[in-house]
Coordinates of C-alpha atoms and ligand atoms in Angstrom, one line a residue:
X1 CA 0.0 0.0 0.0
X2 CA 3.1 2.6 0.5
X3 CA 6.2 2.6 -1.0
X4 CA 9.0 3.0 1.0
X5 CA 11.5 1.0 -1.2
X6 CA 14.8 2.7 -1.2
X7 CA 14.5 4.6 2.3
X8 CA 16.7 3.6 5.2
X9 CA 14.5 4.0 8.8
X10 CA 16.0 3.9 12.1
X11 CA 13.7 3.1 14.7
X12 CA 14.3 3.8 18.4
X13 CA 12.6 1.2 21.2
X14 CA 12.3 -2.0 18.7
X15 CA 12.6 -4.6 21.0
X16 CA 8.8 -5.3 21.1
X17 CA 5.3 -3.6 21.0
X18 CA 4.3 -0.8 18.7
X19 CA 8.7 -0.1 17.7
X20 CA 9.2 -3.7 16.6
X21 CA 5.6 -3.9 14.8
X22 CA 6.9 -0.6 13.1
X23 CA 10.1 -2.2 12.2
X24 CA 8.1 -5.3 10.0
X25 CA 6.0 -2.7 8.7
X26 CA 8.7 -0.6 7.6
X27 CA 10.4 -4.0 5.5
X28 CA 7.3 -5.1 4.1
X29 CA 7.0 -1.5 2.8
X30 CA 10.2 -2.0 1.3
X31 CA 12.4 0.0 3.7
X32 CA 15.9 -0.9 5.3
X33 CA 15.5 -1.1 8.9
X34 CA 18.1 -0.2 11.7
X35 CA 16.3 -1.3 14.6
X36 CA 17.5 0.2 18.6
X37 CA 16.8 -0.5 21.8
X38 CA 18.5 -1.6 25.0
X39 CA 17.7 -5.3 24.9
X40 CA 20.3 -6.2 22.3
X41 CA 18.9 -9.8 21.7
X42 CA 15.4 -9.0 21.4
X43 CA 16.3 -6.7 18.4
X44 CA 18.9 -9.0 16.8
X45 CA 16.2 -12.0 16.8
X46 CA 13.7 -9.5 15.4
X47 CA 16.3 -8.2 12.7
X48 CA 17.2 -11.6 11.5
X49 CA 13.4 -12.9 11.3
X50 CA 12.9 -9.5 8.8
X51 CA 16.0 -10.7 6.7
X52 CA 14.5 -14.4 7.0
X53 CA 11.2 -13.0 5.5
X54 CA 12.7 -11.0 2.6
X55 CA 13.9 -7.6 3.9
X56 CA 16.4 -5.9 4.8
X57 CA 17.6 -5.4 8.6
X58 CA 20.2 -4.7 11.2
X59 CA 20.3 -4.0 14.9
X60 CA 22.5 -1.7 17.4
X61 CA 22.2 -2.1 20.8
X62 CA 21.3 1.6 22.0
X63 CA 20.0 3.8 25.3
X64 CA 18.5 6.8 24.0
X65 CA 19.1 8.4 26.9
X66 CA 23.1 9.0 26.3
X67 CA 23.7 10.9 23.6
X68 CA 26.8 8.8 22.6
X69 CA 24.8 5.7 22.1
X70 CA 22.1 7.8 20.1
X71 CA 24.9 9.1 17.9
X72 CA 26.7 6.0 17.1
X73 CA 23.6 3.8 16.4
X74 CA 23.2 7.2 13.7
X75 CA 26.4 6.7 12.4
X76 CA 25.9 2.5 12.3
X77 CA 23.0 2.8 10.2
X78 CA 24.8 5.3 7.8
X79 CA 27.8 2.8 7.5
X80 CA 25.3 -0.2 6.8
X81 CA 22.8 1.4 5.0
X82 CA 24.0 4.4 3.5
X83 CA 21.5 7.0 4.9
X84 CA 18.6 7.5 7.7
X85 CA 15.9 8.9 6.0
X86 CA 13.3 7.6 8.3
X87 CA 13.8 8.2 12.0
X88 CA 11.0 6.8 14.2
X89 CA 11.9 8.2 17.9
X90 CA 9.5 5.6 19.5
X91 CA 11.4 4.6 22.8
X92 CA 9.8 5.3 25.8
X93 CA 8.6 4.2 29.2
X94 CA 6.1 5.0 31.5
X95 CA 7.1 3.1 35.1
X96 CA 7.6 3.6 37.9
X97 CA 3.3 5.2 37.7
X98 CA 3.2 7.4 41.1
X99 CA 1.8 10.1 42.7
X100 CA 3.7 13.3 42.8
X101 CA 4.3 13.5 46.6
X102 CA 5.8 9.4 46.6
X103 CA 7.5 9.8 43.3
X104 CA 11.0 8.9 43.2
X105 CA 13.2 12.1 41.9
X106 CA 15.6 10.1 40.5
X107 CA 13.5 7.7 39.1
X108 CA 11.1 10.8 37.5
X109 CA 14.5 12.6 36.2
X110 CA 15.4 8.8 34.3
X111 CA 11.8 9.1 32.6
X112 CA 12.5 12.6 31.3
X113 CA 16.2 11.4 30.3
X114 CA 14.3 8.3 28.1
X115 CA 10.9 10.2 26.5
X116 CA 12.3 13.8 26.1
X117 CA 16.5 13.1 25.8
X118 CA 16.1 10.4 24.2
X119 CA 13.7 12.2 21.2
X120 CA 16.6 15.4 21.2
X121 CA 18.5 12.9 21.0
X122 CA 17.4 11.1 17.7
X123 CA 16.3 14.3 16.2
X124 CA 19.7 16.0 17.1
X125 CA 22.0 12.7 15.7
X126 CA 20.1 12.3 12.7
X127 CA 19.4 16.0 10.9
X128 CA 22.7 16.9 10.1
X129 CA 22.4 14.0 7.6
X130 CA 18.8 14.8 6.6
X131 CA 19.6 18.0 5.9
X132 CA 22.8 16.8 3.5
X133 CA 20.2 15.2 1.5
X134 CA 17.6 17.8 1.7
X135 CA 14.9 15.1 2.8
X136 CA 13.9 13.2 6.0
X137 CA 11.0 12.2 7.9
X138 CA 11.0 12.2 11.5
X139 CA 7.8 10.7 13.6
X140 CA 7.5 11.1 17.1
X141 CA 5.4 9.0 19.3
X142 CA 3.6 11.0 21.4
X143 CA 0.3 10.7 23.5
X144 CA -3.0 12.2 24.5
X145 CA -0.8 12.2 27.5
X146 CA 0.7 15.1 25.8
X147 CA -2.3 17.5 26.5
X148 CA -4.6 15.6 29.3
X149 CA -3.1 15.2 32.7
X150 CA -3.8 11.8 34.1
X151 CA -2.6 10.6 38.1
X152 CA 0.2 9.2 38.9
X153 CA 1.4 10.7 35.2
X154 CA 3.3 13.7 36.1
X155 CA 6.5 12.0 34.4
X156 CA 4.6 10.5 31.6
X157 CA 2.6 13.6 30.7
X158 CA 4.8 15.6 31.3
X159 CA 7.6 14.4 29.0
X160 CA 5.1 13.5 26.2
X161 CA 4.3 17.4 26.3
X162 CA 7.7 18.0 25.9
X163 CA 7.7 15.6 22.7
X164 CA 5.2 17.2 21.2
X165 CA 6.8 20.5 22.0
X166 CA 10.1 19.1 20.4
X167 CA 7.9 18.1 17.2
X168 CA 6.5 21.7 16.8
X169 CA 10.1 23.4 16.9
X170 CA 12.2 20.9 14.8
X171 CA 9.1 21.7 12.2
X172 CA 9.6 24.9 12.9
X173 CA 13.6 25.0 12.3
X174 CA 13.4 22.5 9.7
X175 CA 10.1 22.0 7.9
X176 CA 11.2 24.6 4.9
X177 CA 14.7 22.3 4.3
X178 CA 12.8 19.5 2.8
X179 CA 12.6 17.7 6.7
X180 CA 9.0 16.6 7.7
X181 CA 8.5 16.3 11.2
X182 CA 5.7 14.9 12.9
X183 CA 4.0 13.3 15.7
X184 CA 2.3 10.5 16.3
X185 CA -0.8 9.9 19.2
X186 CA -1.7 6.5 18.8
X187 CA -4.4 6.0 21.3
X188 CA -4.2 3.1 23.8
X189 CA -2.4 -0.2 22.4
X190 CA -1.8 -3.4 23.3
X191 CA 1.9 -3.5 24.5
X192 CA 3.5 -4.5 27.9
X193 CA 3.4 -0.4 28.5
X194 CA -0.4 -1.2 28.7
X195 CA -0.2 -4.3 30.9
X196 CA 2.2 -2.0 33.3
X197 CA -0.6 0.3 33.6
X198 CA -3.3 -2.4 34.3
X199 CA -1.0 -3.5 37.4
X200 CA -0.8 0.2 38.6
X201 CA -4.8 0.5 39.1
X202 CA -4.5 3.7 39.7
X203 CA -6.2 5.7 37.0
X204 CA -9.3 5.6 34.1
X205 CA -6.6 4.5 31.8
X206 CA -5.6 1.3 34.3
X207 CA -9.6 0.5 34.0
X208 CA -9.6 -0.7 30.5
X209 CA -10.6 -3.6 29.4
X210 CA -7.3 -4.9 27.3
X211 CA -10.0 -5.1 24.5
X212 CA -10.0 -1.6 24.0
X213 CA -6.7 -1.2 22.9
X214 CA -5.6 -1.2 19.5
X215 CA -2.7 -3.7 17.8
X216 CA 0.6 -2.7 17.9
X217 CA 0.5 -3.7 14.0
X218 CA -1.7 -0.4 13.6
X219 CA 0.5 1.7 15.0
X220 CA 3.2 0.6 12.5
X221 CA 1.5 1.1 9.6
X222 CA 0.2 4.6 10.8
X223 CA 3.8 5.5 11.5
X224 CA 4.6 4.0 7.1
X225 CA 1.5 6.2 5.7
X226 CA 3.0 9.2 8.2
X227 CA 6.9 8.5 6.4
X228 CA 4.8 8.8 2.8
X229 CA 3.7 12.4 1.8
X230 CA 0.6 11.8 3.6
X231 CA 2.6 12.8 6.4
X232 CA 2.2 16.0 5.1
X233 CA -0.8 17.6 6.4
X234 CA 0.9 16.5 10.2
X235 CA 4.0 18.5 9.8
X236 CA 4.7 20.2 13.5
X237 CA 1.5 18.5 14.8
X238 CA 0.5 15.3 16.4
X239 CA -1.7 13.3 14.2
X240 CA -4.2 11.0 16.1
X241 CA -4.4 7.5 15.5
X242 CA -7.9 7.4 17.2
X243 CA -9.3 9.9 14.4
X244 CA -11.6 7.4 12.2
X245 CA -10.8 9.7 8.9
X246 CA -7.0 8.6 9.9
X247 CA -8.1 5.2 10.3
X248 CA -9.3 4.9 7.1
X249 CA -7.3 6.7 4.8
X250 CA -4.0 4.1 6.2
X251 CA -6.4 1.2 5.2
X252 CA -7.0 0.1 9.0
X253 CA -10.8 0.2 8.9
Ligands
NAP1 P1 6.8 -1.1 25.4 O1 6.2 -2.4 24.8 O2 7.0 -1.0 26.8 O3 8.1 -0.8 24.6 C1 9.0 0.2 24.9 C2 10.2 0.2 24.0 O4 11.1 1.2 24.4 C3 11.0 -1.1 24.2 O5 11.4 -1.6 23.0 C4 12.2 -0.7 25.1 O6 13.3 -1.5 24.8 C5 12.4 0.7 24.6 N1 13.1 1.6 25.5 C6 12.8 1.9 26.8 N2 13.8 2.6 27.3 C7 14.7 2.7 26.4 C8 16.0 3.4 26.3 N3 16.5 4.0 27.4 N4 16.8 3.3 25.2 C9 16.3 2.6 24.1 N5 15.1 2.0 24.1 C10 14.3 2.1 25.2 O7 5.9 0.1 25.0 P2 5.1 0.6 23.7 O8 3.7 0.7 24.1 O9 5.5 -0.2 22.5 O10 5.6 2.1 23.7 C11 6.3 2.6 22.6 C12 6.0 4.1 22.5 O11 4.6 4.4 22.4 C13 6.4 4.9 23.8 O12 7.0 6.1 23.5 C14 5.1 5.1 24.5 O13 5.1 6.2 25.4 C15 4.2 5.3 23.3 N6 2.7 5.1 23.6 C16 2.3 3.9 23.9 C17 0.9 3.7 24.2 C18 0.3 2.4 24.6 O14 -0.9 2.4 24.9 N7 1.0 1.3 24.5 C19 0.0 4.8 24.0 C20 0.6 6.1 23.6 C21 1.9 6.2 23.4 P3 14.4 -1.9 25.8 O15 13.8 -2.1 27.2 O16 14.9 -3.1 25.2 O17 15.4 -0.8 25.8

């Protein structure tokens, strides 16, 4: 349904859930796939069953949080593949849930280092080479966390704020050099992220049934129509995967 043949993505958080399911969409669209995260033999298994089916792909053991490791996994993918011209910033976390006054500082500061850093991060390692080309497409995930407070969120909401934030002001700096920049909301979705918040109990969002949330496999191919100039109309925005018109133009209903 897209064509993505001839792009090189990196994705960011592929060890499972909605950054692995964008890494198979990604190959089946054609595109070479760099795929991140900390767990380096989740990612290797996962690269090596996309090469087994046809595609192209490689993994990098990578924590967003240190600039270093965001950097070199940058520089990997341009050795192997020749270019990034898909970056998917899609690592993120959402433990330890708490309320403000029993929140850990530490642990709060390591969310912020993961789902804010860890997007600078990405967007900072990869433009210089987008740019050089004159072309890139950079999706954020974000969250309705990133307008609607929630308890036991302040880290989450927070630093999904902040992502958004970062998506309107790399648009803003970038969006007339060929770079499109966008976000991605992707409504609730059936990951371990989810089953995290289950165990918590402590907000609407822990109430769900698990049937309400959507397949990771969505989210992937909402994140291959955003890398196609459909992506367009989202530039320095958050496009919402709950929208139904979004639903249907990607095919998903
Ligand atoms: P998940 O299943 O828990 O996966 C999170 C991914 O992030 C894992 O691959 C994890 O890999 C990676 N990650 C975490 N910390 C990292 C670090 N420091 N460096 C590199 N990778 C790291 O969660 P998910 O639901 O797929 O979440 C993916 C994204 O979607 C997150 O940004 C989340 O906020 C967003 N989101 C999810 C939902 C939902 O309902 N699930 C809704 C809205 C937005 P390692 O542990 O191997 O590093």
């Amino acid at each position: 349904m897209f064509d993505l043949s001839g792009q090189v993505a990196l994705v960011t958080g592929a060890s499972r859930g909605i950054g692995e399911a964008a890494a198979r969409s990604l190959s089946k669209y054609g595109a070479k796939v760099m795929l991140v995260a900390r767990s380096a033999d989740d990612i290797e298994r996962i690269a090596v069953e996309i090469n087994a089916n046809g595609g192209e792909a490689a993994a990098i053991a990578c924590d967003v949080s240190l600039y270093e490791d965001v950097e070199k996994a940058v520089q990997h993918t341009l050795a192997t593949f020749g270019a990034v011209d898909i970056l998917v910033n899609n690592a993120g976390v959402i433990e330890p849930i708490s309320r403000i006054e029993t929140s850990d500082p530490a642990a709060w500061d390591k969310v912020i280092d993961i789902n804010v850093k860890g997007v600078y991060h990405g967007i900072r390692a990869a433009v210089p080479h987008m740019l050089e080309k004159g072309a890139g497409t950079i999706v954020n995930i974000s969250s309705g966390a990133a307008t609607g407070a929630l308890e036991g969120w302040s880290h989450y909401c927070a630093s999904k704020a902040a992502a958004l934030s970062l998506t309107r002001g790399a648009d803003k700096e970038l969006g007339d050099k060929g770079l499109r920049i966008v976000g991605l909301s992707p409504g609730t979705v059936a990951t371990q992220m989810q089953v995290d918040i289950k165990a918590s109990g402590i907000n609407p969002v822990s109430q769900l049934d698990p049937s309400a949330h959507i397949p990771p496999e969505w989210v992937g191919e909402a994140i291959c129509w955003l890398s196609t100039d459909a992506g367009d109309e989202y530039r320095g925005t958050d496009c919402s995967l709950r929208d139904e018109g979004v639903r249907k133009a990607i095919g998903l209903i």
